mmCIF file of C-alpha atoms and ligand atoms in Angstrom:
data_model
loop_
_atom_site.group_PDB
_atom_site.id
_atom_site.type_symbol
_atom_site.label_atom_id
_atom_site.label_comp_id
_atom_site.label_asym_id
_atom_site.label_seq_id
_atom_site.Cartn_x
_atom_site.Cartn_y
_atom_site.Cartn_z
ATOM 1 C CA MET A 6 -14.707 -16.884 -17.431
ATOM 2 C CA LEU A 7 -15.430 -15.312 -14.044
ATOM 3 C CA THR A 8 -13.244 -12.459 -12.853
ATOM 4 C CA GLY A 9 -13.488 -9.924 -10.016
ATOM 5 C CA LYS A 10 -14.403 -6.389 -11.134
ATOM 6 C CA ILE A 11 -13.880 -3.436 -8.817
ATOM 7 C CA ILE A 12 -17.393 -2.055 -8.297
ATOM 8 C CA GLY A 13 -16.729 0.162 -5.283
ATOM 9 C CA LEU A 14 -13.833 2.084 -3.746
ATOM 10 C CA GLY A 15 -13.353 3.862 -0.421
ATOM 11 C CA SER A 16 -10.623 5.306 1.748
ATOM 12 C CA TYR A 17 -10.030 6.841 5.135
ATOM 13 C CA GLN A 18 -7.181 8.915 6.509
ATOM 14 C CA PRO A 19 -7.013 10.241 10.065
ATOM 15 C CA PRO A 20 -7.538 14.001 10.437
ATOM 16 C CA LYS A 21 -4.206 14.905 12.075
ATOM 17 C CA ILE A 22 -1.702 16.308 9.562
ATOM 18 C CA LEU A 23 2.039 16.211 10.262
ATOM 19 C CA THR A 24 3.923 18.571 7.932
ATOM 20 C CA ASN A 25 7.596 18.549 7.048
ATOM 21 C CA ASP A 26 7.973 21.717 9.146
ATOM 22 C CA ASP A 27 6.431 19.888 12.122
ATOM 23 C CA LEU A 28 9.007 17.104 11.626
ATOM 24 C CA SER A 29 11.857 19.601 11.539
ATOM 25 C CA LYS A 30 11.017 20.359 15.189
ATOM 26 C CA ILE A 31 11.412 16.674 16.116
ATOM 27 C CA VAL A 32 14.508 15.595 14.128
ATOM 28 C CA GLU A 33 17.261 17.390 12.232
ATOM 29 C CA THR A 34 15.588 17.757 8.861
ATOM 30 C CA ASN A 35 13.861 20.361 6.738
ATOM 31 C CA ASP A 36 11.055 20.749 4.222
ATOM 32 C CA GLU A 37 13.457 21.254 1.319
ATOM 33 C CA TRP A 38 15.356 17.977 1.937
ATOM 34 C CA ILE A 39 12.213 15.884 2.415
ATOM 35 C CA THR A 40 10.445 17.392 -0.602
ATOM 36 C CA GLU A 41 13.438 17.010 -2.888
ATOM 37 C CA ARG A 42 14.369 13.455 -1.820
ATOM 38 C CA THR A 43 10.881 11.978 -1.423
ATOM 39 C CA GLY A 44 8.142 14.251 -2.851
ATOM 40 C CA ILE A 45 6.376 14.177 0.525
ATOM 41 C CA LYS A 46 5.026 17.410 2.052
ATOM 42 C CA GLU A 47 2.763 16.033 4.756
ATOM 43 C CA ARG A 48 1.344 12.776 6.086
ATOM 44 C CA ARG A 49 -1.624 11.751 8.264
ATOM 45 C CA VAL A 50 -1.040 10.434 11.765
ATOM 46 C CA SER A 51 -3.512 8.288 13.671
ATOM 47 C CA ASP A 52 -4.272 9.061 17.324
ATOM 48 C CA GLY A 53 -3.691 5.312 17.873
ATOM 49 C CA ILE A 54 -6.814 5.135 20.084
ATOM 50 C CA ILE A 55 -9.874 5.847 17.946
ATOM 51 C CA ASP A 56 -8.243 5.415 14.548
ATOM 52 C CA THR A 57 -6.719 1.995 15.076
ATOM 53 C CA THR A 58 -5.845 -0.064 12.006
ATOM 54 C CA SER A 59 -9.097 -2.037 12.297
ATOM 55 C CA ALA A 60 -11.173 1.133 12.743
ATOM 56 C CA MET A 61 -9.583 2.766 9.685
ATOM 57 C CA ALA A 62 -10.067 -0.461 7.708
ATOM 58 C CA TYR A 63 -13.769 -0.434 8.625
ATOM 59 C CA LYS A 64 -14.221 3.236 7.665
ATOM 60 C CA ALA A 65 -12.640 2.657 4.243
ATOM 61 C CA ALA A 66 -14.665 -0.559 3.787
ATOM 62 C CA ALA A 67 -17.962 1.132 4.684
ATOM 63 C CA GLU A 68 -17.295 3.836 2.069
ATOM 64 C CA ALA A 69 -16.401 1.216 -0.567
ATOM 65 C CA VAL A 70 -19.565 -0.802 0.160
ATOM 66 C CA LYS A 71 -21.668 2.377 -0.150
ATOM 67 C CA ASP A 72 -19.891 3.326 -3.377
ATOM 68 C CA ALA A 73 -20.536 -0.168 -4.785
ATOM 69 C CA GLY A 74 -24.248 0.152 -3.990
ATOM 70 C CA VAL A 75 -24.342 -3.323 -2.429
ATOM 71 C CA ASP A 76 -25.878 -4.325 0.865
ATOM 72 C CA PRO A 77 -23.203 -5.310 3.429
ATOM 73 C CA SER A 78 -24.943 -8.700 3.753
ATOM 74 C CA GLU A 79 -23.868 -9.474 0.160
ATOM 75 C CA ILE A 80 -20.180 -9.525 1.204
ATOM 76 C CA GLU A 81 -18.942 -13.123 1.406
ATOM 77 C CA MET A 82 -15.211 -12.605 1.916
ATOM 78 C CA ILE A 83 -13.023 -9.951 3.599
ATOM 79 C CA VAL A 84 -9.234 -9.867 3.264
ATOM 80 C CA VAL A 85 -7.234 -7.107 4.960
ATOM 81 C CA ALA A 86 -3.650 -6.445 3.941
ATOM 82 C CA THR A 87 -1.681 -4.980 6.826
ATOM 83 C CA THR A 88 1.727 -5.037 8.471
ATOM 84 C CA THR A 89 0.501 -3.112 11.498
ATOM 85 C CA PRO A 90 -2.620 -4.824 12.901
ATOM 86 C CA ASP A 91 -3.833 -3.542 16.276
ATOM 87 C CA LEU A 92 -4.537 -7.170 17.230
ATOM 88 C CA PRO A 93 -2.417 -10.182 16.196
ATOM 89 C CA PHE A 94 -5.730 -12.052 16.416
ATOM 90 C CA PRO A 95 -8.582 -12.039 15.693
ATOM 91 C CA SER A 96 -7.761 -10.716 12.252
ATOM 92 C CA MET A 97 -8.484 -7.168 11.109
ATOM 93 C CA ALA A 98 -10.862 -8.787 8.606
ATOM 94 C CA CYS A 99 -12.907 -10.250 11.489
ATOM 95 C CA CYS A 100 -13.070 -6.773 13.079
ATOM 96 C CA VAL A 101 -14.330 -5.269 9.810
ATOM 97 C CA GLN A 102 -16.952 -8.015 9.513
ATOM 98 C CA ARG A 103 -18.193 -7.226 13.043
ATOM 99 C CA ASP A 104 -18.250 -3.474 12.421
ATOM 100 C CA LEU A 105 -20.176 -3.920 9.163
ATOM 101 C CA GLY A 106 -22.749 -5.870 11.182
ATOM 102 C CA ILE A 107 -22.470 -9.013 9.063
ATOM 103 C CA SER A 108 -21.347 -12.616 9.609
ATOM 104 C CA GLY A 109 -20.473 -15.804 7.757
ATOM 105 C CA CYS A 110 -17.663 -14.249 5.673
ATOM 106 C CA ILE A 111 -14.319 -15.862 4.887
ATOM 107 C CA CYS A 112 -12.072 -13.528 6.931
ATOM 108 C CA PHE A 113 -8.289 -13.335 7.128
ATOM 109 C CA ASP A 114 -5.365 -10.912 6.912
ATOM 110 C CA VAL A 115 -2.421 -10.886 4.534
ATOM 111 C CA ASN A 116 1.062 -9.552 5.243
ATOM 112 C CA SER A 117 3.352 -9.152 2.280
ATOM 113 C CA ALA A 118 4.468 -5.679 3.409
ATOM 114 C CA CYS A 119 3.716 -2.771 1.055
ATOM 115 C CA PRO A 120 2.416 -4.890 -1.874
ATOM 116 C CA GLY A 121 -0.141 -6.369 0.571
ATOM 117 C CA PHE A 122 -3.128 -4.862 -1.223
ATOM 118 C CA ILE A 123 -2.025 -6.364 -4.537
ATOM 119 C CA THR A 124 -1.450 -9.752 -2.856
ATOM 120 C CA ALA A 125 -4.850 -9.655 -1.139
ATOM 121 C CA TYR A 126 -6.518 -8.585 -4.399
ATOM 122 C CA ASN A 127 -5.046 -11.610 -6.182
ATOM 123 C CA VAL A 128 -6.005 -14.018 -3.390
ATOM 124 C CA VAL A 129 -9.592 -12.782 -3.627
ATOM 125 C CA GLN A 130 -9.498 -13.012 -7.432
ATOM 126 C CA ASN A 131 -8.679 -16.720 -7.074
ATOM 127 C CA PHE A 132 -11.715 -17.309 -4.850
ATOM 128 C CA ILE A 133 -13.873 -15.431 -7.384
ATOM 129 C CA GLU A 134 -12.445 -17.179 -10.459
ATOM 130 C CA ASN A 135 -13.043 -20.559 -8.822
ATOM 131 C CA GLY A 136 -16.660 -19.628 -8.181
ATOM 132 C CA HIS A 137 -16.341 -19.771 -4.386
ATOM 133 C CA VAL A 138 -17.433 -16.189 -3.740
ATOM 134 C CA LYS A 139 -19.305 -13.552 -5.731
ATOM 135 C CA THR A 140 -18.781 -10.366 -3.726
ATOM 136 C CA ALA A 141 -15.706 -9.597 -1.624
ATOM 137 C CA LEU A 142 -13.923 -6.774 0.170
ATOM 138 C CA VAL A 143 -10.181 -6.217 -0.248
ATOM 139 C CA ILE A 144 -8.670 -3.709 2.157
ATOM 140 C CA GLY A 145 -5.221 -2.208 2.796
ATOM 141 C CA ALA A 146 -4.924 -0.600 6.245
ATOM 142 C CA GLU A 147 -1.920 0.626 8.209
ATOM 143 C CA CYS A 148 -1.001 2.471 11.378
ATOM 144 C CA LEU A 149 2.696 2.757 10.513
ATOM 145 C CA THR A 150 3.363 5.712 12.803
ATOM 146 C CA ASN A 151 3.051 3.247 15.732
ATOM 147 C CA PHE A 152 6.188 1.577 14.331
ATOM 148 C CA VAL A 153 8.190 4.676 13.509
ATOM 149 C CA ASP A 154 11.313 5.639 15.436
ATOM 150 C CA TRP A 155 10.790 9.385 15.892
ATOM 151 C CA GLU A 156 14.542 9.756 16.461
ATOM 152 C CA ASP A 157 15.431 8.286 13.050
ATOM 153 C CA ARG A 158 15.225 11.000 10.395
ATOM 154 C CA GLY A 159 15.891 8.423 7.665
ATOM 155 C CA THR A 160 12.514 6.740 8.255
ATOM 156 C CA CYS A 161 10.184 8.908 10.369
ATOM 157 C CA ILE A 162 9.756 11.404 7.530
ATOM 158 C CA LEU A 163 8.406 8.757 5.161
ATOM 159 C CA PHE A 164 5.427 7.016 6.695
ATOM 160 C CA GLY A 165 1.763 7.872 7.213
ATOM 161 C CA ASP A 166 -1.457 6.173 8.306
ATOM 162 C CA GLY A 167 -4.695 5.315 6.527
ATOM 163 C CA ALA A 168 -6.782 2.690 4.768
ATOM 164 C CA GLY A 169 -8.278 2.006 1.359
ATOM 165 C CA ALA A 170 -10.787 -0.610 0.234
ATOM 166 C CA ALA A 171 -12.282 -2.128 -2.899
ATOM 167 C CA VAL A 172 -15.420 -4.207 -3.408
ATOM 168 C CA LEU A 173 -14.899 -6.923 -6.016
ATOM 169 C CA ARG A 174 -17.858 -8.555 -7.779
ATOM 170 C CA ALA A 175 -17.769 -11.662 -9.983
ATOM 171 C CA GLU A 176 -18.487 -10.855 -13.629
ATOM 172 C CA GLU A 177 -17.735 -12.489 -16.965
ATOM 173 C CA GLY A 178 -14.435 -11.157 -18.300
ATOM 174 C CA ASP A 179 -10.766 -11.715 -19.007
ATOM 175 C CA PRO A 180 -8.804 -13.670 -16.392
ATOM 176 C CA ASN A 181 -6.937 -11.761 -13.711
ATOM 177 C CA SER A 182 -3.303 -11.030 -14.670
ATOM 178 C CA PHE A 183 -0.527 -10.609 -12.159
ATOM 179 C CA ILE A 184 3.066 -11.286 -11.147
ATOM 180 C CA LEU A 185 3.809 -11.621 -7.432
ATOM 181 C CA THR A 186 7.358 -12.350 -6.394
ATOM 182 C CA SER A 187 10.047 -11.836 -3.746
ATOM 183 C CA SER A 188 13.748 -12.122 -3.095
ATOM 184 C CA PRO A 189 15.693 -12.662 0.148
ATOM 185 C CA GLU A 190 18.632 -10.732 -1.313
ATOM 186 C CA LYS A 191 17.926 -7.462 0.546
ATOM 187 C CA MET A 192 15.767 -8.904 3.301
ATOM 188 C CA GLU A 193 17.765 -7.234 6.075
ATOM 189 C CA CYS A 194 17.229 -3.795 4.484
ATOM 190 C CA LEU A 195 13.658 -3.428 5.727
ATOM 191 C CA VAL A 196 12.802 -5.074 9.050
ATOM 192 C CA ALA A 197 10.756 -4.510 12.218
ATOM 193 C CA GLN A 198 10.999 -7.028 15.064
ATOM 194 C CA SER A 199 7.852 -8.088 16.890
ATOM 195 C CA MET A 200 7.493 -6.159 20.165
ATOM 196 C CA LYS A 201 6.194 -9.168 22.086
ATOM 197 C CA GLN A 202 9.490 -10.967 22.639
ATOM 198 C CA PRO A 203 10.103 -10.340 26.361
ATOM 199 C CA LYS A 204 13.136 -12.633 26.494
ATOM 200 C CA LYS A 205 14.888 -10.344 24.029
ATOM 201 C CA PHE A 206 14.560 -7.250 26.229
ATOM 202 C CA ASP A 207 17.910 -8.092 27.875
ATOM 203 C CA ASP A 208 19.496 -6.997 24.610
ATOM 204 C CA PRO A 209 19.956 -3.186 24.840
ATOM 205 C CA ASP A 210 19.419 -2.847 21.062
ATOM 206 C CA PHE A 211 16.161 -4.789 21.047
ATOM 207 C CA ALA A 212 13.765 -1.869 21.663
ATOM 208 C CA LYS A 213 15.165 0.041 18.669
ATOM 209 C CA SER A 214 14.846 -3.042 16.457
ATOM 210 C CA THR A 215 11.059 -3.107 17.014
ATOM 211 C CA TYR A 216 10.761 0.110 14.988
ATOM 212 C CA ILE A 217 10.937 0.228 11.195
ATOM 213 C CA ASN A 218 14.630 -0.297 10.405
ATOM 214 C CA MET A 219 15.488 0.467 6.819
ATOM 215 C CA ASN A 220 18.457 0.901 4.541
ATOM 216 C CA GLY A 221 16.608 3.252 2.209
ATOM 217 C CA LYS A 222 19.360 3.552 -0.374
ATOM 218 C CA GLU A 223 19.577 -0.240 -0.858
ATOM 219 C CA VAL A 224 15.795 -0.588 -1.105
ATOM 220 C CA PHE A 225 15.687 2.267 -3.618
ATOM 221 C CA ARG A 226 18.360 0.660 -5.825
ATOM 222 C CA PHE A 227 16.821 -2.797 -5.687
ATOM 223 C CA VAL A 228 13.330 -1.554 -6.518
ATOM 224 C CA VAL A 229 14.417 0.541 -9.473
ATOM 225 C CA SER A 230 16.393 -2.410 -10.853
ATOM 226 C CA LYS A 231 13.556 -4.974 -10.492
ATOM 227 C CA VAL A 232 10.074 -3.478 -10.530
ATOM 228 C CA PRO A 233 10.032 -1.804 -13.989
ATOM 229 C CA GLN A 234 11.317 -5.086 -15.452
ATOM 230 C CA THR A 235 8.433 -7.010 -13.859
ATOM 231 C CA MET A 236 5.953 -4.405 -15.143
ATOM 232 C CA MET A 237 7.281 -4.896 -18.685
ATOM 233 C CA GLU A 238 7.038 -8.690 -18.295
ATOM 234 C CA LEU A 239 3.409 -8.481 -17.215
ATOM 235 C CA ALA A 240 2.473 -6.141 -20.073
ATOM 236 C CA GLU A 241 4.025 -8.602 -22.513
ATOM 237 C CA LYS A 242 2.242 -11.547 -20.862
ATOM 238 C CA CYS A 243 -1.076 -9.687 -21.222
ATOM 239 C CA GLY A 244 -0.407 -8.664 -24.822
ATOM 240 C CA VAL A 245 -0.785 -4.974 -24.010
ATOM 241 C CA SER A 246 1.733 -2.286 -24.954
ATOM 242 C CA LEU A 247 3.025 0.054 -22.266
ATOM 243 C CA ASP A 248 1.609 3.001 -24.237
ATOM 244 C CA GLU A 249 -1.891 1.500 -24.253
ATOM 245 C CA ILE A 250 -2.060 1.458 -20.453
ATOM 246 C CA ASP A 251 -3.975 4.493 -19.149
ATOM 247 C CA HIS A 252 -2.859 4.541 -15.492
ATOM 248 C CA TYR A 253 0.139 3.186 -13.615
ATOM 249 C CA VAL A 254 -1.084 3.051 -10.024
ATOM 250 C CA PHE A 255 2.281 2.761 -8.331
ATOM 251 C CA HIS A 256 3.159 2.436 -4.645
ATOM 252 C CA GLN A 257 3.548 5.927 -3.187
ATOM 253 C CA ALA A 258 6.897 5.420 -1.427
ATOM 254 C CA ASN A 259 9.155 7.995 -3.043
ATOM 255 C CA LYS A 260 8.499 10.325 -5.982
ATOM 256 C CA ARG A 261 12.036 9.705 -7.256
ATOM 257 C CA ILE A 262 11.296 5.954 -7.505
ATOM 258 C CA ILE A 263 8.170 6.774 -9.520
ATOM 259 C CA ASP A 264 10.132 9.172 -11.774
ATOM 260 C CA ALA A 265 12.838 6.536 -12.360
ATOM 261 C CA THR A 266 10.254 3.841 -13.140
ATOM 262 C CA ALA A 267 8.412 6.022 -15.665
ATOM 263 C CA LYS A 268 11.740 6.807 -17.318
ATOM 264 C CA LYS A 269 12.763 3.128 -17.476
ATOM 265 C CA LEU A 270 9.416 2.194 -19.021
ATOM 266 C CA GLY A 271 9.586 5.127 -21.431
ATOM 267 C CA VAL A 272 6.114 6.179 -20.290
ATOM 268 C CA SER A 273 4.956 9.743 -19.594
ATOM 269 C CA LEU A 274 4.956 10.642 -15.897
ATOM 270 C CA GLU A 275 1.417 11.955 -16.462
ATOM 271 C CA LYS A 276 0.251 8.331 -16.521
ATOM 272 C CA PHE A 277 1.498 7.899 -12.933
ATOM 273 C CA PRO A 278 -1.134 9.472 -10.648
ATOM 274 C CA MET A 279 0.368 10.643 -7.360
ATOM 275 C CA ASN A 280 -0.817 11.658 -3.901
ATOM 276 C CA ILE A 281 2.448 11.045 -2.036
ATOM 277 C CA GLU A 282 2.750 14.780 -1.356
ATOM 278 C CA GLN A 283 -0.187 14.550 1.082
ATOM 279 C CA THR A 284 -0.075 10.903 2.226
ATOM 280 C CA GLY A 285 3.536 9.833 2.577
ATOM 281 C CA ASN A 286 4.104 6.092 2.383
ATOM 282 C CA THR A 287 1.050 4.246 3.735
ATOM 283 C CA SER A 288 2.364 0.773 2.790
ATOM 284 C CA SER A 289 -0.473 -1.587 1.840
ATOM 285 C CA ALA A 290 -3.031 1.242 2.044
ATOM 286 C CA SER A 291 -1.182 3.282 -0.580
ATOM 287 C CA ILE A 292 -2.719 1.821 -3.751
ATOM 288 C CA PRO A 293 -6.399 1.657 -2.689
ATOM 289 C CA ILE A 294 -6.204 5.210 -1.251
ATOM 290 C CA LEU A 295 -4.888 6.394 -4.617
ATOM 291 C CA LEU A 296 -7.489 4.417 -6.630
ATOM 292 C CA THR A 297 -10.253 5.976 -4.519
ATOM 293 C CA LYS A 298 -8.884 9.471 -5.119
ATOM 294 C CA MET A 299 -8.748 8.807 -8.876
ATOM 295 C CA LYS A 300 -12.351 7.608 -8.898
ATOM 296 C CA LYS A 301 -13.547 10.607 -6.863
ATOM 297 C CA GLU A 302 -11.737 13.006 -9.197
ATOM 298 C CA GLY A 303 -13.178 11.269 -12.265
ATOM 299 C CA THR A 304 -9.805 10.301 -13.740
ATOM 300 C CA LEU A 305 -10.480 6.552 -13.332
ATOM 301 C CA LYS A 306 -13.149 5.630 -15.850
ATOM 302 C CA LYS A 307 -14.900 2.425 -16.941
ATOM 303 C CA GLY A 308 -12.805 0.597 -19.544
ATOM 304 C CA ASP A 309 -9.510 2.236 -18.482
ATOM 305 C CA LYS A 310 -6.463 -0.031 -18.617
ATOM 306 C CA VAL A 311 -4.715 -0.048 -15.250
ATOM 307 C CA MET A 312 -1.419 -1.454 -14.002
ATOM 308 C CA MET A 313 -0.875 -1.553 -10.224
ATOM 309 C CA ALA A 314 2.666 -2.062 -8.896
ATOM 310 C CA SER A 315 4.140 -2.154 -5.422
ATOM 311 C CA PHE A 316 7.195 -3.312 -3.435
ATOM 312 C CA GLY A 317 8.316 -3.598 0.165
ATOM 313 C CA GLY A 318 9.843 -5.637 2.994
ATOM 314 C CA GLY A 319 10.941 -9.123 2.046
ATOM 315 C CA LEU A 320 11.769 -7.769 -0.403
ATOM 316 C CA THR A 321 8.450 -8.471 -2.089
ATOM 317 C CA TRP A 322 7.003 -6.924 -5.208
ATOM 318 C CA GLY A 323 3.819 -7.363 -7.185
ATOM 319 C CA VAL A 324 2.207 -6.109 -10.361
ATOM 320 C CA ASN A 325 -1.381 -6.419 -11.630
ATOM 321 C CA TYR A 326 -3.055 -5.527 -14.896
ATOM 322 C CA PHE A 327 -6.798 -5.070 -15.258
ATOM 323 C CA VAL A 328 -9.431 -3.234 -17.235
ATOM 324 C CA TYR A 329 -11.474 -1.094 -14.821
HETATM 325 O O1 UT7 B 7 7.589 1.039 1.180
HETATM 326 C C1 UT7 B 7 8.815 0.893 1.815
HETATM 327 C C2 UT7 B 7 9.903 0.815 0.851
HETATM 328 N N1 UT7 B 7 10.940 1.754 1.179
HETATM 329 C C3 UT7 B 7 11.303 2.708 0.334
HETATM 330 O O2 UT7 B 7 10.720 2.883 -0.706
HETATM 331 C C4 UT7 B 7 12.493 3.552 0.672
HETATM 332 C C5 UT7 B 7 13.316 3.831 -0.550
HETATM 333 N N2 UT7 B 7 14.394 4.778 -0.227
HETATM 334 C C6 UT7 B 7 14.171 6.105 -0.097
HETATM 335 O O3 UT7 B 7 13.078 6.592 -0.219
HETATM 336 C C7 UT7 B 7 15.403 6.988 0.141
HETATM 337 O O4 UT7 B 7 16.559 6.178 0.179
HETATM 338 C C8 UT7 B 7 15.324 7.830 1.426
HETATM 339 C C9 UT7 B 7 14.305 8.956 1.230
HETATM 340 C C10 UT7 B 7 14.945 6.985 2.617
HETATM 341 C C11 UT7 B 7 16.684 8.493 1.686
HETATM 342 O O5 UT7 B 7 17.088 9.249 0.571
HETATM 343 P P1 UT7 B 7 18.572 9.114 -0.011
HETATM 344 O O6 UT7 B 7 18.674 10.044 -1.129
HETATM 345 O O7 UT7 B 7 18.820 7.646 -0.284
HETATM 346 O O8 UT7 B 7 19.436 9.655 1.177
HETATM 347 P P2 UT7 B 7 20.580 8.910 2.025
HETATM 348 O O9 UT7 B 7 19.987 7.941 2.987
HETATM 349 O O10 UT7 B 7 21.666 8.453 1.127
HETATM 350 O O11 UT7 B 7 21.151 10.138 2.830
HETATM 351 C C12 UT7 B 7 21.824 11.226 2.178
HETATM 352 C C13 UT7 B 7 22.193 12.249 3.248
HETATM 353 C C14 UT7 B 7 22.929 11.621 4.429
HETATM 354 O O12 UT7 B 7 23.858 12.570 4.906
HETATM 355 P P3 UT7 B 7 25.424 12.448 4.507
HETATM 356 O O13 UT7 B 7 25.857 11.087 5.020
HETATM 357 O O14 UT7 B 7 25.452 12.538 3.012
HETATM 358 O O15 UT7 B 7 26.034 13.591 5.204
HETATM 359 C C15 UT7 B 7 21.831 11.460 5.456
HETATM 360 O O16 UT7 B 7 22.317 11.470 6.775
HETATM 361 O O17 UT7 B 7 21.005 12.843 3.764
HETATM 362 C C16 UT7 B 7 20.985 12.681 5.196
HETATM 363 N N3 UT7 B 7 19.601 12.516 5.603
HETATM 364 C C17 UT7 B 7 18.789 13.546 5.890
HETATM 365 N N4 UT7 B 7 18.986 14.873 5.884
HETATM 366 C C18 UT7 B 7 17.944 15.651 6.215
HETATM 367 C C19 UT7 B 7 18.905 11.357 5.741
HETATM 368 N N5 UT7 B 7 17.646 11.630 6.114
HETATM 369 C C20 UT7 B 7 17.554 12.979 6.219
HETATM 370 C C21 UT7 B 7 16.503 13.851 6.547
HETATM 371 N N6 UT7 B 7 16.744 15.189 6.540
HETATM 372 N N7 UT7 B 7 15.273 13.406 6.868
#
């Protein structure tokens, strides 16, 4: 049957680096605390003018298209996963289509918070499996620092900006395997209100609620209790043992969450590639940025068995298994 194979990967991160020491001049924090509790040392921050979400999405997409060795005109579908679009409409996908100099694509955005890339990947897989499109772009792009409260040390230390992209091409192969799910149980633990609600500005707390508001401890607990379980379920569904899987490409949100997941699965931490130290949490861009790094470093090879997993606001979580 037809399935989408990743034939090209690309990423983009803005040049400005914000270190933990830089943050310690803004809020009461320090490098030791941030490193120990999160694994993050630095993150990239967009200027918000040139490197908008759509611009970063395009830069990652252009690199992925080049890496795939396809002509941009071959792209038939573009889906961008983002929680931080610079325009509510048209979609970021439409902006990428314009910037690639092509037209006639199916274009839309997906918001399922941090697992957005996995969600978008599975949406595109459906179009490919049904024979509707042959070549597609899946992108995760975020400008989270626009939504960060620089007075809140519990969140501003975590997030960074960037984009990652994959070109998928229809090939004969095993069907796509995934679990996407969500629960309203901890919905209030990760929320950002839309800024365009002028009638709400009479409420003195409204401005603060438009930033990322998070109960990190609750999210941490929930994720560690649910996500490894879902990963085990998917492995069983696919008839693959956890040991056979070569890479666990896991959302780069907190190194301690990754450590706890590896421990729960009984899998060596070496199978969990990480770049959180330099990227921070880039939400839906996190997984494609990491995949691109792995490909560039030569650790992601043809035939490797890969499990992607992510979680975020909703709370949503998603897991995918594929052979690269
Ligand atoms: O993709 C989005 C999904 N979100 C996540 O994955 C977030 C998951 N959660 C986390 O990553 C962690 O919960 C955090 C890194 C956000 C926080 O770590 P924690 O170990 O849960 O710390 P905490 O919030 O329980 O705070 C412990 C202490 C508190 O002080 P007291 O009350 O014990 O005196 C905080 O006020 O650490 C304090 N604290 C800080 N200290 C220095 C909180 N943030 C900071 C900080 N620097 N940046």
